PDB file of C-alpha atoms in Angstrom:
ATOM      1  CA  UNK A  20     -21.968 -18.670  44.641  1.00 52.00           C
ATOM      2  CA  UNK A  21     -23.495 -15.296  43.385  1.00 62.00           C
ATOM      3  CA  UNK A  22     -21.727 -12.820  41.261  1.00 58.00           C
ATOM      4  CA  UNK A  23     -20.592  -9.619  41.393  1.00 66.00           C
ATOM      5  CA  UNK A  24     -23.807  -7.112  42.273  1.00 64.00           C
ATOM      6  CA  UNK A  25     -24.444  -4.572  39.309  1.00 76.00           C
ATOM      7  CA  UNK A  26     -24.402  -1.636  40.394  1.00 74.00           C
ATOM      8  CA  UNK A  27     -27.043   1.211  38.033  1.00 85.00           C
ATOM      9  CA  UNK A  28     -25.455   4.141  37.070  1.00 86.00           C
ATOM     10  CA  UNK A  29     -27.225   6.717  39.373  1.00 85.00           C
ATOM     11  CA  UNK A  30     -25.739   4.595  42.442  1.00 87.00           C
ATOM     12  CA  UNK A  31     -22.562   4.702  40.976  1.00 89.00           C
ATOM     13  CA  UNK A  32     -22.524   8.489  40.748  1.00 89.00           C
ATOM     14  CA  UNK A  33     -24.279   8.646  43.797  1.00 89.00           C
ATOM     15  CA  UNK A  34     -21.538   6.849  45.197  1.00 90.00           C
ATOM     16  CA  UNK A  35     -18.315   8.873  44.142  1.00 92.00           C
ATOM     17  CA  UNK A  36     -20.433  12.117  44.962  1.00 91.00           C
ATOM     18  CA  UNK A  37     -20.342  10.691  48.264  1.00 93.00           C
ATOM     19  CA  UNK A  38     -17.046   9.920  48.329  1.00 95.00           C
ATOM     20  CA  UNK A  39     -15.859  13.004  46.733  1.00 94.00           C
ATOM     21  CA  UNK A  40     -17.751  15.262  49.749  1.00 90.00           C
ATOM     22  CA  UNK A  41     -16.134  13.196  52.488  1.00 92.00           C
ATOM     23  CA  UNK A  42     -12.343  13.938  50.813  1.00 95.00           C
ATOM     24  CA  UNK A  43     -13.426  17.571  50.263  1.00 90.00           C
ATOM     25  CA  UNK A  44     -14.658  17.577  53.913  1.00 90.00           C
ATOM     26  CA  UNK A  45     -11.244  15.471  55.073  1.00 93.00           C
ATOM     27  CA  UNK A  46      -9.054  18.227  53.469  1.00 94.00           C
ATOM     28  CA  UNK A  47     -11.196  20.838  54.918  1.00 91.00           C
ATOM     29  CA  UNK A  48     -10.810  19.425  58.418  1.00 93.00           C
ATOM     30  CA  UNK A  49      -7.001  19.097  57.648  1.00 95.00           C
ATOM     31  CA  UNK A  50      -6.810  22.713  56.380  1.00 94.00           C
ATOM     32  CA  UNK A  51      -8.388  24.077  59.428  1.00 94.00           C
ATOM     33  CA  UNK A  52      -6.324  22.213  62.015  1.00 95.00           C
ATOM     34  CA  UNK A  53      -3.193  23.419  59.965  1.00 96.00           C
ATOM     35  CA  UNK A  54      -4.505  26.782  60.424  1.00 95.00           C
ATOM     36  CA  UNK A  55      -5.446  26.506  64.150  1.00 95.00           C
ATOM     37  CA  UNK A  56      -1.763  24.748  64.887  1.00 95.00           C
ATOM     38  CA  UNK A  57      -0.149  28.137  63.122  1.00 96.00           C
ATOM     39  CA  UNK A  58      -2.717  30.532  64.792  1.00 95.00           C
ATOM     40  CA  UNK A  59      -1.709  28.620  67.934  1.00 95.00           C
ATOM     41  CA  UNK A  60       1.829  28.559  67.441  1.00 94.00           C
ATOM     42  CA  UNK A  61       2.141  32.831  67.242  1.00 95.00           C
ATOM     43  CA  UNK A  62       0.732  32.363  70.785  1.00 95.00           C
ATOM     44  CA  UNK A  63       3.837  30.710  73.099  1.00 94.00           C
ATOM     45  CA  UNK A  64       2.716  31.817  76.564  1.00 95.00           C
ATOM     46  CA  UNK A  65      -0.225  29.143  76.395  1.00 94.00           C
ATOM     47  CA  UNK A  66      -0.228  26.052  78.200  1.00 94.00           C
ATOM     48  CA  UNK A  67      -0.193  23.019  76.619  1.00 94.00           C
ATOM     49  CA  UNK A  68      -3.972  22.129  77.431  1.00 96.00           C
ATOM     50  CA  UNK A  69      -4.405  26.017  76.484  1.00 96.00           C
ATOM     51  CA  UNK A  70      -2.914  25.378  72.936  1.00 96.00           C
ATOM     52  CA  UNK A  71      -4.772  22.203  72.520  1.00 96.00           C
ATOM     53  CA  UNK A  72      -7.995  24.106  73.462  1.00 97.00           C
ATOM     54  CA  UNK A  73      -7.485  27.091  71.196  1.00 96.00           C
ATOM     55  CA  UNK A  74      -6.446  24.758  68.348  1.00 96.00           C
ATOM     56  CA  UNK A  75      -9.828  22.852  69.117  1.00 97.00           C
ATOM     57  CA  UNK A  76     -12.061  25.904  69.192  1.00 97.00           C
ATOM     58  CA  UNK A  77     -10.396  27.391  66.317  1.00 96.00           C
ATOM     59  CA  UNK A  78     -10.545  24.390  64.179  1.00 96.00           C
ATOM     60  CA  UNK A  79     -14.706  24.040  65.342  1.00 96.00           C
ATOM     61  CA  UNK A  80     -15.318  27.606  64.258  1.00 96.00           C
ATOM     62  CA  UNK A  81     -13.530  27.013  61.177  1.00 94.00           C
ATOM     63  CA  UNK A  82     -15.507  24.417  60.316  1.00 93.00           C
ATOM     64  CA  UNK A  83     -18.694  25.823  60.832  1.00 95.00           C
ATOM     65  CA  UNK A  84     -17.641  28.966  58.515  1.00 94.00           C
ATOM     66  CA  UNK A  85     -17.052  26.793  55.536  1.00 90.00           C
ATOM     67  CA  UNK A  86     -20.042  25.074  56.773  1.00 91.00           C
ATOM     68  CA  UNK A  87     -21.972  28.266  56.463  1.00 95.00           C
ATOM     69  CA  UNK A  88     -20.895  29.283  53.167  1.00 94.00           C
ATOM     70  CA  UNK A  89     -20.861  26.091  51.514  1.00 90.00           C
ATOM     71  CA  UNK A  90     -24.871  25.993  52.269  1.00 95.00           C
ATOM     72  CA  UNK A  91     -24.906  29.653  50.963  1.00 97.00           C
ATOM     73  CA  UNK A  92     -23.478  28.506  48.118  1.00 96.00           C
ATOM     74  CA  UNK A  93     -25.879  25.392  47.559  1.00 95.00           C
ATOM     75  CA  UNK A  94     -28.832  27.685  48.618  1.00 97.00           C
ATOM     76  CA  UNK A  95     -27.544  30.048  45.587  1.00 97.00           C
ATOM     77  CA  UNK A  96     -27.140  27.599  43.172  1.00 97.00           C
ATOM     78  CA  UNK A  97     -30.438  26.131  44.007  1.00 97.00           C
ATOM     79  CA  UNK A  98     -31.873  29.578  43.581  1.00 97.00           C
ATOM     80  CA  UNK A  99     -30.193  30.095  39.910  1.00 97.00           C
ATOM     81  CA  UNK A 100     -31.169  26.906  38.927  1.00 97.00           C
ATOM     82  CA  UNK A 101     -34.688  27.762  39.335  1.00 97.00           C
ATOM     83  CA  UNK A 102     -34.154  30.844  37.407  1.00 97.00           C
ATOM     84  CA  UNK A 103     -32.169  29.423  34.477  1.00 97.00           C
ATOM     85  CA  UNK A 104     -34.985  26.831  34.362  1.00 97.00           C
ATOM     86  CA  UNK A 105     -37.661  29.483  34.338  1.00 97.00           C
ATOM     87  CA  UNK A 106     -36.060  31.278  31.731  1.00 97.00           C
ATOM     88  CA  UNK A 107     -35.478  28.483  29.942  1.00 97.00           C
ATOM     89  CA  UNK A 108     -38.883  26.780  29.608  1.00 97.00           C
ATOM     90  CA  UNK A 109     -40.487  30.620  28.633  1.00 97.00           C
ATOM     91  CA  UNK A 110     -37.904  30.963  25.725  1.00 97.00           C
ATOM     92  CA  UNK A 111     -38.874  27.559  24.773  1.00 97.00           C
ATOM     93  CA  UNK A 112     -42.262  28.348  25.285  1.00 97.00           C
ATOM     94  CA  UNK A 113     -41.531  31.685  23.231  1.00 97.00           C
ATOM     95  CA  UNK A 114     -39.524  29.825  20.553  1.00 97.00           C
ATOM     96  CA  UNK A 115     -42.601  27.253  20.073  1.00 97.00           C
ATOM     97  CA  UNK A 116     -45.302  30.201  19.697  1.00 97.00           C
ATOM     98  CA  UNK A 117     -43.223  31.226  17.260  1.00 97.00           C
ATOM     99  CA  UNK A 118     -42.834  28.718  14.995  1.00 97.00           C
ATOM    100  CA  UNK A 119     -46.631  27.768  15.208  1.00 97.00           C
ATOM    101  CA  UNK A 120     -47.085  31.149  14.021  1.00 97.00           C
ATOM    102  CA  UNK A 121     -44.635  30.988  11.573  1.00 96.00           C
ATOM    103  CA  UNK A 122     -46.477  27.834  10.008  1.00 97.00           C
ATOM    104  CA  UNK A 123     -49.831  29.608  10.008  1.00 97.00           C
ATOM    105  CA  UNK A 124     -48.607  32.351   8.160  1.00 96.00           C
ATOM    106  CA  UNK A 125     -46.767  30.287   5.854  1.00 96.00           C
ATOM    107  CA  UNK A 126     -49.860  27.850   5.062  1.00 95.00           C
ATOM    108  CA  UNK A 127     -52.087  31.500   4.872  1.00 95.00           C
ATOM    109  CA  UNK A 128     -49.880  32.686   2.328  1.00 95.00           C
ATOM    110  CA  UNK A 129     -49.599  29.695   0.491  1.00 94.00           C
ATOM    111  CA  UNK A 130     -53.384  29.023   0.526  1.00 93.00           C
ATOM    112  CA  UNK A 131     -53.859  33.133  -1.063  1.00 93.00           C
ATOM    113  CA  UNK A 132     -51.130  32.186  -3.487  1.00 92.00           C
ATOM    114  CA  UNK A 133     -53.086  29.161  -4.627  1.00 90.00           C
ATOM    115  CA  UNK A 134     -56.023  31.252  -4.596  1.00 90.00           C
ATOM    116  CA  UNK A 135     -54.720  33.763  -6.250  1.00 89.00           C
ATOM    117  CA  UNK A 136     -53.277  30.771  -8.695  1.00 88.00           C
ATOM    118  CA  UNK A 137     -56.506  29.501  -9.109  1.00 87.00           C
ATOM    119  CA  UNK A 138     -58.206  32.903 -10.291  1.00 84.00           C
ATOM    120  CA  UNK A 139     -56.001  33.778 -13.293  1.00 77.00           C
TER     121      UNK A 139
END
């Protein structure tokens, strides 16, 4: 009889990112078929295959718009990071430049002081 499998903690993130998408996306679908059912319902001359049709398409189209923007927004945030991380890693860069050159002066000045030191 085996034990319980250990899970790492990457697959356990992994895992409630998953789950947390397919909620989101469950509420989404929810929110849009509310939506389609009240942009249905100010329509009472349809049918009810007619209803059922416009709720579908409505609901589809729905979908696909927060489809849309969600990857806008990924797309976006995938072009910030890049920027942030750019930034980043030249301010580091700038940061580290300067305190080499920091050091040199320092060890100049204390190497003419000790010179200086030296010559009295």
């Amino acid at each position: 009889m085996r034990g319980p499998v250990r899970q790492t903690e990457p697959e356990v993130a992994a895992g409630i990112a998953r789950l947390e998408g397919y909620l989101l996306a469950q509420s989404r679908l929810k929110e849009a078929r509310q939506e389609a059912e009240a942009f249905a319902g100010r329509m009472p001359w349809l049918t009810g295959a007619q209803r059922e049709e416009v709720v579908r398409v409505y609901t589809q189209d729905r979908i696909a718009l927060s489809r849309r923007v969600l990857e806008a927004l990924v797309s976006r945030a995938d072009e910030l990071r890049l920027e942030y991380t750019a930034r980043y890693e030249e301010l580091r860069r700038r940061l580290l430049c300067g305190g080499v050159v920091a050091v040199l002066v320092s060890a100049v000045l204390c190497a003419f002081a000790g010179l200086l030191a030296l010559h009295r």
